[in-house]
Tab-separated table of N, CA and C in Angstrom:
chain	number	residue	atom	x	y	z
A	676	UNK	N	-16.803	47.020	1.584
A	676	UNK	CA	-16.640	46.145	2.139
A	676	UNK	C	-15.374	45.725	2.919
A	677	UNK	N	-15.345	45.834	3.447
A	677	UNK	CA	-14.131	45.381	4.443
A	677	UNK	C	-13.294	43.706	4.446
A	678	UNK	N	-12.071	44.089	4.591
A	678	UNK	CA	-11.625	42.819	4.720
A	678	UNK	C	-11.449	42.015	5.395
A	679	UNK	N	-12.261	40.930	5.805
A	679	UNK	CA	-12.436	40.635	6.814
A	679	UNK	C	-11.865	38.620	7.117
A	680	UNK	N	-11.015	38.891	5.527
A	680	UNK	CA	-9.984	37.881	5.780
A	680	UNK	C	-8.638	37.605	6.392
A	681	UNK	N	-8.078	38.777	7.241
A	681	UNK	CA	-7.071	39.013	8.205
A	681	UNK	C	-7.601	38.556	9.672
A	682	UNK	N	-8.821	38.825	9.889
A	682	UNK	CA	-8.751	38.391	10.930
A	682	UNK	C	-10.228	37.252	10.824
A	683	UNK	N	-10.576	36.850	10.177
A	683	UNK	CA	-11.443	35.805	10.089
A	683	UNK	C	-10.815	34.149	10.778
A	684	UNK	N	-11.253	33.314	11.677
A	684	UNK	CA	-10.112	32.741	12.044
A	684	UNK	C	-10.541	31.179	10.713
A	685	UNK	N	-9.186	30.849	11.015
A	685	UNK	CA	-9.754	29.560	9.889
A	685	UNK	C	-10.544	28.178	10.105
A	686	UNK	N	-11.329	28.289	9.107
A	686	UNK	CA	-12.273	26.779	9.628
A	686	UNK	C	-12.192	26.018	9.342
A	687	UNK	N	-12.878	25.404	9.980
A	687	UNK	CA	-13.008	23.716	10.156
A	687	UNK	C	-12.422	23.105	8.871
A	688	UNK	N	-11.746	21.770	8.734
A	688	UNK	CA	-11.388	21.308	7.053
A	688	UNK	C	-10.965	20.597	7.318
A	689	UNK	N	-11.779	19.257	6.262
A	689	UNK	CA	-11.189	17.878	6.534
A	689	UNK	C	-10.594	17.933	4.524
A	690	UNK	N	-9.193	17.183	4.928
A	690	UNK	CA	-8.814	16.857	3.395
A	690	UNK	C	-8.609	15.478	3.706
A	691	UNK	N	-9.113	15.221	2.853
A	691	UNK	CA	-9.163	13.717	2.328
A	691	UNK	C	-8.149	13.548	1.026
A	692	UNK	N	-7.189	12.553	1.084
A	692	UNK	CA	-6.322	12.007	0.049
A	692	UNK	C	-6.349	10.641	0.146
A	693	UNK	N	-6.854	10.565	-1.418
A	693	UNK	CA	-6.681	8.995	-1.700
A	693	UNK	C	-5.150	8.607	-2.462
A	694	UNK	N	-5.114	7.848	-1.845
A	694	UNK	CA	-3.073	7.628	-2.434
A	694	UNK	C	-2.078	7.881	-1.617
A	695	UNK	N	-3.131	7.983	0.258
A	695	UNK	CA	-2.020	8.150	1.448
A	695	UNK	C	-0.623	7.632	1.272
A	696	UNK	N	-1.248	6.599	1.068
A	696	UNK	CA	1.087	6.051	0.719
A	696	UNK	C	1.666	6.299	0.322
A	697	UNK	N	1.376	7.049	-1.494
A	697	UNK	CA	2.092	6.815	-2.268
A	697	UNK	C	3.087	7.949	-2.390
A	698	UNK	N	3.951	8.190	-3.560
A	698	UNK	CA	5.004	8.977	-3.095
A	698	UNK	C	4.660	10.068	-3.205
A	699	UNK	N	3.796	10.770	-4.426
A	699	UNK	CA	3.317	11.936	-4.096
A	699	UNK	C	2.925	12.445	-3.100
A	700	UNK	N	2.506	12.199	-1.494
A	700	UNK	CA	1.756	12.564	-0.838
A	700	UNK	C	2.759	12.510	0.154
A	701	UNK	N	3.690	10.944	0.005
A	701	UNK	CA	5.504	11.586	1.193
A	701	UNK	C	6.175	12.369	0.530
A	702	UNK	N	6.453	13.349	-0.250
A	702	UNK	CA	6.842	14.144	-1.518
A	702	UNK	C	6.233	15.405	-1.392
A	703	UNK	N	5.178	15.889	-1.634
A	703	UNK	CA	4.507	16.895	-1.331
A	703	UNK	C	3.368	16.804	-0.748
A	704	UNK	N	2.115	16.466	-0.813
A	704	UNK	CA	1.151	16.825	0.355
A	704	UNK	C	1.217	16.372	1.845
A	705	UNK	N	2.446	15.936	2.198
A	705	UNK	CA	2.381	16.532	3.540
A	705	UNK	C	3.211	17.013	4.383
A	706	UNK	N	4.430	17.308	3.683
A	706	UNK	CA	5.802	18.340	3.786
A	706	UNK	C	4.303	19.700	3.914
A	707	UNK	N	3.568	19.837	2.253
A	707	UNK	CA	3.058	20.955	2.548
A	707	UNK	C	1.868	21.841	3.227
A	708	UNK	N	1.100	20.531	3.484
A	708	UNK	CA	0.607	20.458	5.039
A	708	UNK	C	1.038	20.644	6.319
A	709	UNK	N	2.196	20.198	6.589
A	709	UNK	CA	2.657	20.679	7.754
A	709	UNK	C	3.404	22.418	7.448
A	710	UNK	N	3.701	22.375	6.808
A	710	UNK	CA	4.084	23.446	6.491
A	710	UNK	C	3.127	24.551	6.760
A	711	UNK	N	1.692	24.528	6.413
A	711	UNK	CA	0.811	25.247	5.953
A	711	UNK	C	0.262	25.087	7.890
A	712	UNK	N	0.117	24.310	8.738
A	712	UNK	CA	0.437	24.371	9.885
A	712	UNK	C	1.210	24.986	10.571
A	713	UNK	N	2.695	24.625	10.528
A	713	UNK	CA	3.598	25.592	10.812
A	713	UNK	C	3.234	26.771	10.965
A	714	UNK	N	2.833	27.893	9.829
A	714	UNK	CA	2.755	28.993	9.657
A	714	UNK	C	1.473	29.243	9.510
A	715	UNK	N	0.140	28.723	10.701
A	715	UNK	CA	-0.896	28.623	10.782
A	715	UNK	C	-2.169	29.015	10.297
A	716	UNK	N	-1.738	28.541	9.061
A	716	UNK	CA	-2.604	28.591	8.306
A	716	UNK	C	-3.560	28.041	8.022
A	717	UNK	N	-3.178	26.239	8.677
A	717	UNK	CA	-4.207	25.457	8.813
A	717	UNK	C	-4.783	25.134	10.544
A	718	UNK	N	-6.165	25.342	10.673
A	718	UNK	CA	-6.201	25.593	12.138
A	718	UNK	C	-6.143	23.919	12.709
A	719	UNK	N	-6.030	24.088	14.359
A	719	UNK	CA	-6.307	22.600	15.020
A	719	UNK	C	-7.165	21.969	14.813
A	720	UNK	N	-8.347	22.273	13.520
A	720	UNK	CA	-9.430	21.302	14.166
A	720	UNK	C	-9.294	21.001	12.298
A	721	UNK	N	-8.139	21.002	11.658
A	721	UNK	CA	-7.885	19.937	10.619
A	721	UNK	C	-7.764	18.460	10.917
A	722	UNK	N	-8.549	18.128	9.837
A	722	UNK	CA	-8.465	16.541	9.641
A	722	UNK	C	-7.988	15.838	8.541
A	723	UNK	N	-7.143	15.188	8.796
A	723	UNK	CA	-6.400	14.057	7.528
A	723	UNK	C	-7.145	12.864	7.220
A	724	UNK	N	-8.219	12.896	6.111
A	724	UNK	CA	-8.229	11.180	6.109
A	724	UNK	C	-7.402	10.902	4.494
A	725	UNK	N	-7.236	9.740	4.887
A	725	UNK	CA	-6.452	9.092	4.097
A	725	UNK	C	-6.739	7.623	3.932
A	726	UNK	N	-7.017	7.215	1.557
A	726	UNK	CA	-6.862	5.810	1.607
A	726	UNK	C	-6.247	5.627	1.273
A	727	UNK	N	-5.781	4.327	1.086
A	727	UNK	CA	-4.766	3.376	0.170
A	727	UNK	C	-5.209	1.634	-0.310
A	728	UNK	N	-4.672	1.528	-0.957
A	728	UNK	CA	-5.098	-0.260	-1.498
A	728	UNK	C	-3.775	-0.552	-0.582
A	729	UNK	N	-2.720	0.115	-0.360
A	729	UNK	CA	-1.549	-0.877	0.817
A	729	UNK	C	-2.298	-1.370	2.080
A	730	UNK	N	-2.129	-2.764	2.674
A	730	UNK	CA	-2.171	-3.473	3.846
A	730	UNK	C	-1.455	-3.012	4.647
A	731	UNK	N	-1.531	-1.459	5.277
A	731	UNK	CA	-0.670	-0.693	6.349
A	731	UNK	C	-1.462	-0.957	7.651
A	732	UNK	N	-0.823	-0.873	8.955
A	732	UNK	CA	-1.122	-0.563	9.699
A	732	UNK	C	-0.904	0.997	9.946
A	733	UNK	N	-1.714	1.906	10.680
A	733	UNK	CA	-1.947	3.128	11.353
A	733	UNK	C	-0.402	4.010	11.328
A	734	UNK	N	0.431	3.038	12.383
A	734	UNK	CA	1.735	3.594	12.848
A	734	UNK	C	2.332	3.347	11.364
A	735	UNK	N	2.641	2.332	10.753
A	735	UNK	CA	3.641	2.321	9.524
A	735	UNK	C	2.885	3.348	8.129
A	736	UNK	N	1.944	3.761	8.305
A	736	UNK	CA	1.874	4.782	7.569
A	736	UNK	C	2.073	6.465	8.426
A	737	UNK	N	1.520	6.641	9.476
A	737	UNK	CA	2.444	7.370	9.711
A	737	UNK	C	3.506	7.814	10.028
A	738	UNK	N	4.568	6.867	10.015
A	738	UNK	CA	6.294	7.008	10.351
A	738	UNK	C	6.513	7.065	8.973
A	739	UNK	N	5.712	6.725	7.598
A	739	UNK	CA	6.449	6.715	6.456
A	739	UNK	C	6.372	8.929	6.337
A	740	UNK	N	5.028	8.800	6.391
A	740	UNK	CA	4.434	10.193	6.146
A	740	UNK	C	5.428	11.450	7.526
A	741	UNK	N	5.655	10.978	8.107
A	741	UNK	CA	6.699	11.446	9.038
A	741	UNK	C	8.514	11.722	8.673
A	742	UNK	N	8.531	10.549	8.097
A	742	UNK	CA	9.968	10.617	7.318
A	742	UNK	C	9.831	11.280	6.340
A	743	UNK	N	8.555	11.357	5.003
A	743	UNK	CA	8.181	11.867	3.930
A	743	UNK	C	8.401	13.909	4.155
A	744	UNK	N	8.304	13.602	5.442
A	744	UNK	CA	8.381	15.206	5.570
A	744	UNK	C	9.591	15.569	6.532
A	745	UNK	N	10.552	14.625	6.870
A	745	UNK	CA	11.741	15.309	7.739
A	745	UNK	C	12.965	15.286	6.029
A	746	UNK	N	12.272	13.862	5.404
A	746	UNK	CA	13.949	13.998	3.923
A	746	UNK	C	13.164	15.385	3.135
A	747	UNK	N	11.780	15.546	2.266
A	747	UNK	CA	11.623	16.342	1.267
A	747	UNK	C	11.134	17.783	1.933
A	748	UNK	N	10.562	18.109	3.496
A	748	UNK	CA	9.991	18.991	3.650
A	748	UNK	C	11.046	20.154	4.236
A	749	UNK	N	10.317	21.036	5.144
A	749	UNK	CA	11.858	22.196	5.983
A	749	UNK	C	12.713	21.652	7.335
A	750	UNK	N	11.840	19.666	7.547
A	750	UNK	CA	11.916	19.415	8.460
A	750	UNK	C	10.727	19.124	9.077
A	751	UNK	N	11.256	17.872	9.992
A	751	UNK	CA	9.705	17.389	11.488
A	751	UNK	C	9.656	18.635	12.589
A	752	UNK	N	8.581	19.517	12.617
A	752	UNK	CA	8.807	20.386	14.107
A	752	UNK	C	7.342	19.656	14.760
A	753	UNK	N	7.971	18.921	15.699
A	753	UNK	CA	7.250	17.566	16.416
A	753	UNK	C	5.949	18.098	17.250
A	754	UNK	N	6.486	19.942	17.584
A	754	UNK	CA	5.053	20.186	17.867
A	754	UNK	C	3.913	20.609	17.048
A	755	UNK	N	4.183	20.342	15.696
A	755	UNK	CA	3.407	21.203	14.753
A	755	UNK	C	2.781	19.518	14.454
A	756	UNK	N	3.557	18.143	14.170
A	756	UNK	CA	2.977	17.220	14.049
A	756	UNK	C	2.213	16.564	14.646
């Protein structure tokens, strides 16, 4: 059987994060997701669904995660973001 993994496109994926405003997500999960997108390992149709008990607006959450990628990741590539 031939190895098709190198040729097969990445399937659509939905990542669900419980506690999206938390420290683990900011320090590890989002920097890792950003890196995977930058490396072409996650497709453009990948969706992230987040849940948190904090009463934040979407803009507050996105800023929080964006800053986390910049601080704890390899830096924010705005084209990837």
